[in-house]
Amino acid sequence: MHTEQKIGNTRIVTVRGDITQQDTDAIVNAANSTLMGGGGVDGAIHRAGGAKILEECKEIIDEIGSCPTGEAVITTGGNLKAKYVVHTVGPVWHGGTQGEPDLLANAYRNSLAAARPKGVRTISFPSISTGAYRYPVAKAAEIALKTVVEVVKQTPFDEVRFVLFSEEDFKTYSDALSRLT
Ligand code: ADP
């Protein structure tokens, strides 16, 4: 199942699926600031992509110390179909009064900004922050879609794909997409 809307020349797509299996030029990892792997989508990406991704993350951390919330870095995709993995750190939900909406928007914006110089034309996002980081999914979906639409109006991609693990999340993101456009 999938839904799709065109914003200028960019397809914005929602699909239910596993982000590690996507054939887009890049996929985005909902990482933590150590970039050393973890549970959820982070663990799945490192398992599927192999040790090369973690090696590159270690080199980046040696240089920058840690990846702050809302920032993004890029590595190759190791054994994945995707050529690149963008690692971004979404905010932990603390009730919404600690800058969470802006930090989540930054994670989407900076992920696209990290991918663009590599020539990435198609990119897949998971639902950043809505698992272990407990961001309410309806609120997160609205920010995700709104931010991506804002960016691609300025600087188009060919496709931005939201890959949702559960049927419920797929519906939430698809509804947010249909409301925005
Ligand atoms: P965060 O720490 O940013 O909340 P999580 O990985 O805990 O990140 O969860 C983010 C979302 O990713 C959740 O909706 C979770 O169900 C989903 N997810 C987990 N594994 C995958 C996968 N392989 N592909 C796509 N989404 C996934």
mmCIF file of C-alpha atoms and ligand atoms in Angstrom:
data_model
loop_
_atom_site.group_PDB
_atom_site.id
_atom_site.type_symbol
_atom_site.label_atom_id
_atom_site.label_comp_id
_atom_site.label_asym_id
_atom_site.label_seq_id
_atom_site.Cartn_x
_atom_site.Cartn_y
_atom_site.Cartn_z
ATOM 1 C CA MET A 1 0.000 0.000 0.000
ATOM 2 C CA HIS A 2 1.185 3.502 -0.689
ATOM 3 C CA THR A 3 -0.018 7.083 -1.102
ATOM 4 C CA GLU A 4 1.619 9.805 -3.145
ATOM 5 C CA GLN A 5 1.395 13.561 -3.724
ATOM 6 C CA LYS A 6 3.408 15.750 -6.064
ATOM 7 C CA ILE A 7 4.955 18.971 -4.736
ATOM 8 C CA GLY A 8 6.412 20.696 -7.796
ATOM 9 C CA ASN A 9 8.736 18.045 -9.235
ATOM 10 C CA THR A 10 9.034 16.050 -6.006
ATOM 11 C CA ARG A 11 6.986 12.941 -5.219
ATOM 12 C CA ILE A 12 6.127 12.715 -1.530
ATOM 13 C CA VAL A 13 5.257 9.096 -0.801
ATOM 14 C CA THR A 14 4.060 7.130 2.236
ATOM 15 C CA VAL A 15 4.506 3.360 2.292
ATOM 16 C CA ARG A 16 4.216 0.655 4.889
ATOM 17 C CA GLY A 17 7.439 -1.337 5.074
ATOM 18 C CA ASP A 18 10.966 -1.890 6.311
ATOM 19 C CA ILE A 19 13.353 0.985 5.674
ATOM 20 C CA THR A 20 16.369 -1.325 5.362
ATOM 21 C CA GLN A 21 14.857 -2.768 2.169
ATOM 22 C CA GLN A 22 14.306 0.530 0.334
ATOM 23 C CA ASP A 23 15.918 1.166 -3.055
ATOM 24 C CA THR A 24 16.165 4.941 -2.691
ATOM 25 C CA ASP A 25 19.602 6.591 -3.088
ATOM 26 C CA ALA A 26 19.665 7.228 0.672
ATOM 27 C CA ILE A 27 17.814 6.088 3.765
ATOM 28 C CA VAL A 28 17.660 8.019 7.023
ATOM 29 C CA ASN A 29 18.511 6.459 10.378
ATOM 30 C CA ALA A 30 16.833 7.634 13.598
ATOM 31 C CA ALA A 31 20.108 7.423 15.522
ATOM 32 C CA ASN A 32 21.195 8.652 18.939
ATOM 33 C CA SER A 33 23.933 11.206 19.521
ATOM 34 C CA THR A 34 26.661 8.581 20.012
ATOM 35 C CA LEU A 35 26.030 7.153 16.494
ATOM 36 C CA MET A 36 27.073 3.802 17.949
ATOM 37 C CA GLY A 37 23.878 1.957 17.071
ATOM 38 C CA GLY A 38 20.952 1.063 19.305
ATOM 39 C CA GLY A 39 17.514 -0.502 19.170
ATOM 40 C CA GLY A 40 14.591 0.057 16.824
ATOM 41 C CA VAL A 41 15.299 1.289 13.339
ATOM 42 C CA ASP A 42 18.929 2.094 14.262
ATOM 43 C CA GLY A 43 19.679 -1.518 15.158
ATOM 44 C CA ALA A 44 17.886 -2.781 12.052
ATOM 45 C CA ILE A 45 19.914 -0.514 9.746
ATOM 46 C CA HIS A 46 23.273 -1.495 11.258
ATOM 47 C CA ARG A 47 22.370 -5.206 11.157
ATOM 48 C CA ALA A 48 21.298 -5.034 7.533
ATOM 49 C CA GLY A 49 24.060 -2.681 6.393
ATOM 50 C CA GLY A 50 27.013 -4.422 8.037
ATOM 51 C CA ALA A 51 30.075 -3.251 9.996
ATOM 52 C CA LYS A 52 31.228 -0.664 7.451
ATOM 53 C CA ILE A 53 28.515 1.796 8.497
ATOM 54 C CA LEU A 54 29.519 1.662 12.170
ATOM 55 C CA GLU A 55 33.196 2.115 11.228
ATOM 56 C CA GLU A 56 32.327 5.290 9.354
ATOM 57 C CA CYS A 57 30.190 6.500 12.265
ATOM 58 C CA LYS A 58 33.162 5.971 14.606
ATOM 59 C CA GLU A 59 35.389 8.078 12.350
ATOM 60 C CA ILE A 60 32.803 10.861 12.377
ATOM 61 C CA ILE A 61 32.472 10.715 16.176
ATOM 62 C CA ASP A 62 36.278 10.858 16.512
ATOM 63 C CA GLU A 63 36.085 14.167 14.662
ATOM 64 C CA ILE A 64 32.943 15.781 16.093
ATOM 65 C CA GLY A 65 32.565 14.151 19.531
ATOM 66 C CA SER A 66 28.831 13.577 19.270
ATOM 67 C CA CYS A 67 25.951 14.343 16.934
ATOM 68 C CA PRO A 68 23.664 16.914 18.603
ATOM 69 C CA THR A 69 19.890 16.563 18.533
ATOM 70 C CA GLY A 70 18.471 17.894 15.265
ATOM 71 C CA GLU A 71 21.762 17.490 13.351
ATOM 72 C CA ALA A 72 22.601 14.907 10.672
ATOM 73 C CA VAL A 73 25.687 13.223 9.210
ATOM 74 C CA ILE A 74 26.072 10.895 6.233
ATOM 75 C CA THR A 75 27.872 7.583 5.665
ATOM 76 C CA THR A 76 27.830 5.071 2.861
ATOM 77 C CA GLY A 77 25.141 2.398 2.869
ATOM 78 C CA GLY A 78 27.405 -0.617 3.371
ATOM 79 C CA ASN A 79 25.544 -3.714 2.190
ATOM 80 C CA LEU A 80 22.218 -1.920 1.809
ATOM 81 C CA LYS A 81 20.553 -1.213 -1.527
ATOM 82 C CA ALA A 82 20.734 2.473 -0.604
ATOM 83 C CA LYS A 83 24.072 4.073 -1.457
ATOM 84 C CA TYR A 84 24.022 6.313 1.646
ATOM 85 C CA VAL A 85 22.687 6.360 5.191
ATOM 86 C CA VAL A 86 21.929 9.736 6.760
ATOM 87 C CA HIS A 87 22.145 9.488 10.559
ATOM 88 C CA THR A 88 20.062 12.047 12.386
ATOM 89 C CA VAL A 89 19.131 12.480 16.027
ATOM 90 C CA GLY A 90 15.517 13.307 16.792
ATOM 91 C CA PRO A 91 14.409 14.810 20.100
ATOM 92 C CA VAL A 92 13.235 12.793 23.070
ATOM 93 C CA TRP A 93 9.631 13.804 23.858
ATOM 94 C CA HIS A 94 9.397 15.593 27.225
ATOM 95 C CA GLY A 95 5.843 16.870 26.817
ATOM 96 C CA GLY A 96 6.515 19.326 23.999
ATOM 97 C CA THR A 97 7.775 22.291 26.014
ATOM 98 C CA GLN A 98 11.490 21.734 25.482
ATOM 99 C CA GLY A 99 11.794 22.706 21.849
ATOM 100 C CA GLU A 100 10.812 19.277 20.556
ATOM 101 C CA PRO A 101 8.890 20.518 17.453
ATOM 102 C CA ASP A 102 11.782 22.684 16.226
ATOM 103 C CA LEU A 103 14.325 19.970 16.943
ATOM 104 C CA LEU A 104 12.272 17.415 15.020
ATOM 105 C CA ALA A 105 11.909 19.801 12.073
ATOM 106 C CA ASN A 106 15.686 20.358 12.172
ATOM 107 C CA ALA A 107 16.291 16.598 11.992
ATOM 108 C CA TYR A 108 14.291 16.380 8.738
ATOM 109 C CA ARG A 109 15.756 19.583 7.285
ATOM 110 C CA ASN A 110 19.359 18.694 8.128
ATOM 111 C CA SER A 111 18.946 15.146 6.806
ATOM 112 C CA LEU A 112 17.932 16.491 3.399
ATOM 113 C CA ALA A 113 20.758 19.042 3.553
ATOM 114 C CA ALA A 114 23.314 16.290 4.322
ATOM 115 C CA ALA A 115 22.085 14.155 1.415
ATOM 116 C CA ARG A 116 21.911 16.802 -1.271
ATOM 117 C CA PRO A 117 25.668 17.394 -1.858
ATOM 118 C CA LYS A 118 26.107 13.638 -2.486
ATOM 119 C CA GLY A 119 23.754 13.847 -5.454
ATOM 120 C CA VAL A 120 20.947 12.014 -3.654
ATOM 121 C CA ARG A 121 17.695 12.315 -5.641
ATOM 122 C CA THR A 122 15.543 9.815 -3.729
ATOM 123 C CA ILE A 123 15.495 9.354 0.039
ATOM 124 C CA SER A 124 13.522 7.341 2.614
ATOM 125 C CA PHE A 125 12.692 8.471 6.142
ATOM 126 C CA PRO A 126 11.449 6.436 9.099
ATOM 127 C CA SER A 127 9.134 7.988 11.680
ATOM 128 C CA ILE A 128 11.876 9.790 13.607
ATOM 129 C CA SER A 129 11.464 10.028 17.410
ATOM 130 C CA THR A 130 8.129 8.188 17.654
ATOM 131 C CA GLY A 131 9.506 4.894 19.014
ATOM 132 C CA ALA A 132 11.844 4.827 22.000
ATOM 133 C CA TYR A 133 11.870 8.658 22.021
ATOM 134 C CA ARG A 134 8.042 8.672 22.538
ATOM 135 C CA TYR A 135 7.125 11.650 20.310
ATOM 136 C CA PRO A 136 3.341 11.418 19.685
ATOM 137 C CA VAL A 137 3.027 10.099 16.156
ATOM 138 C CA ALA A 138 0.251 12.422 14.897
ATOM 139 C CA LYS A 139 2.219 15.489 15.978
ATOM 140 C CA ALA A 140 5.458 14.074 14.566
ATOM 141 C CA ALA A 141 3.825 13.217 11.221
ATOM 142 C CA GLU A 142 2.533 16.743 10.787
ATOM 143 C CA ILE A 143 5.971 18.254 11.420
ATOM 144 C CA ALA A 144 7.699 15.694 9.211
ATOM 145 C CA LEU A 145 5.438 16.326 6.229
ATOM 146 C CA LYS A 146 5.312 20.088 6.665
ATOM 147 C CA THR A 147 9.088 20.393 6.938
ATOM 148 C CA VAL A 148 9.809 18.175 3.943
ATOM 149 C CA VAL A 149 7.263 20.050 1.808
ATOM 150 C CA GLU A 150 8.884 23.372 2.777
ATOM 151 C CA VAL A 151 12.342 22.109 1.818
ATOM 152 C CA VAL A 152 11.406 20.530 -1.511
ATOM 153 C CA LYS A 153 9.543 23.660 -2.600
ATOM 154 C CA GLN A 154 12.926 25.429 -2.442
ATOM 155 C CA THR A 155 15.164 22.567 -3.543
ATOM 156 C CA PRO A 156 13.384 19.630 -5.200
ATOM 157 C CA PHE A 157 14.284 15.942 -4.895
ATOM 158 C CA ASP A 158 12.791 13.279 -7.177
ATOM 159 C CA GLU A 159 11.212 11.407 -4.270
ATOM 160 C CA VAL A 160 10.954 11.686 -0.507
ATOM 161 C CA ARG A 161 9.505 8.465 0.894
ATOM 162 C CA PHE A 162 8.165 7.906 4.413
ATOM 163 C CA VAL A 163 8.500 4.253 5.353
ATOM 164 C CA LEU A 164 6.202 3.307 8.213
ATOM 165 C CA PHE A 165 6.594 0.084 10.102
ATOM 166 C CA SER A 166 3.004 -0.243 11.365
ATOM 167 C CA GLU A 167 -0.342 0.057 9.607
ATOM 168 C CA GLU A 168 -1.413 2.655 12.160
ATOM 169 C CA ASP A 169 1.633 4.853 11.551
ATOM 170 C CA PHE A 170 1.143 4.451 7.797
ATOM 171 C CA LYS A 171 -2.416 5.767 8.146
ATOM 172 C CA THR A 172 -1.307 8.652 10.358
ATOM 173 C CA TYR A 173 1.380 9.795 7.901
ATOM 174 C CA SER A 174 -0.901 9.290 4.883
ATOM 175 C CA ASP A 175 -3.606 11.415 6.535
ATOM 176 C CA ALA A 176 -1.083 14.130 7.358
ATOM 177 C CA LEU A 177 0.103 14.091 3.733
ATOM 178 C CA SER A 178 -3.419 14.383 2.322
ATOM 179 C CA ARG A 179 -4.220 17.267 4.677
ATOM 180 C CA LEU A 180 -1.139 19.260 3.755
ATOM 181 C CA THR A 181 -1.467 19.259 0.001
HETATM 182 P P1 ADP B 1 13.450 6.871 18.027
HETATM 183 O O1 ADP B 1 14.500 6.525 19.058
HETATM 184 O O2 ADP B 1 13.856 8.045 17.147
HETATM 185 O O3 ADP B 1 12.091 7.004 18.622
HETATM 186 P P2 ADP B 1 12.902 4.127 17.082
HETATM 187 O O4 ADP B 1 13.777 3.308 16.211
HETATM 188 O O5 ADP B 1 12.686 3.680 18.488
HETATM 189 O O6 ADP B 1 13.480 5.632 17.003
HETATM 190 O O7 ADP B 1 11.471 4.254 16.401
HETATM 191 C C1 ADP B 1 11.201 5.069 15.295
HETATM 192 C C2 ADP B 1 10.183 4.400 14.399
HETATM 193 O O8 ADP B 1 10.848 3.461 13.553
HETATM 194 C C3 ADP B 1 9.095 3.604 15.132
HETATM 195 O O9 ADP B 1 7.847 3.917 14.542
HETATM 196 C C4 ADP B 1 9.474 2.156 14.819
HETATM 197 O O10 ADP B 1 8.319 1.328 14.771
HETATM 198 C C5 ADP B 1 10.061 2.304 13.451
HETATM 199 N N1 ADP B 1 10.908 1.199 12.950
HETATM 200 C C6 ADP B 1 11.585 0.237 13.643
HETATM 201 N N2 ADP B 1 12.226 -0.578 12.795
HETATM 202 C C7 ADP B 1 11.976 -0.141 11.531
HETATM 203 C C8 ADP B 1 12.323 -0.567 10.205
HETATM 204 N N3 ADP B 1 13.122 -1.617 9.999
HETATM 205 N N4 ADP B 1 11.845 0.160 9.151
HETATM 206 C C9 ADP B 1 11.061 1.228 9.337
HETATM 207 N N5 ADP B 1 10.691 1.684 10.545
HETATM 208 C C10 ADP B 1 11.128 0.998 11.626
#
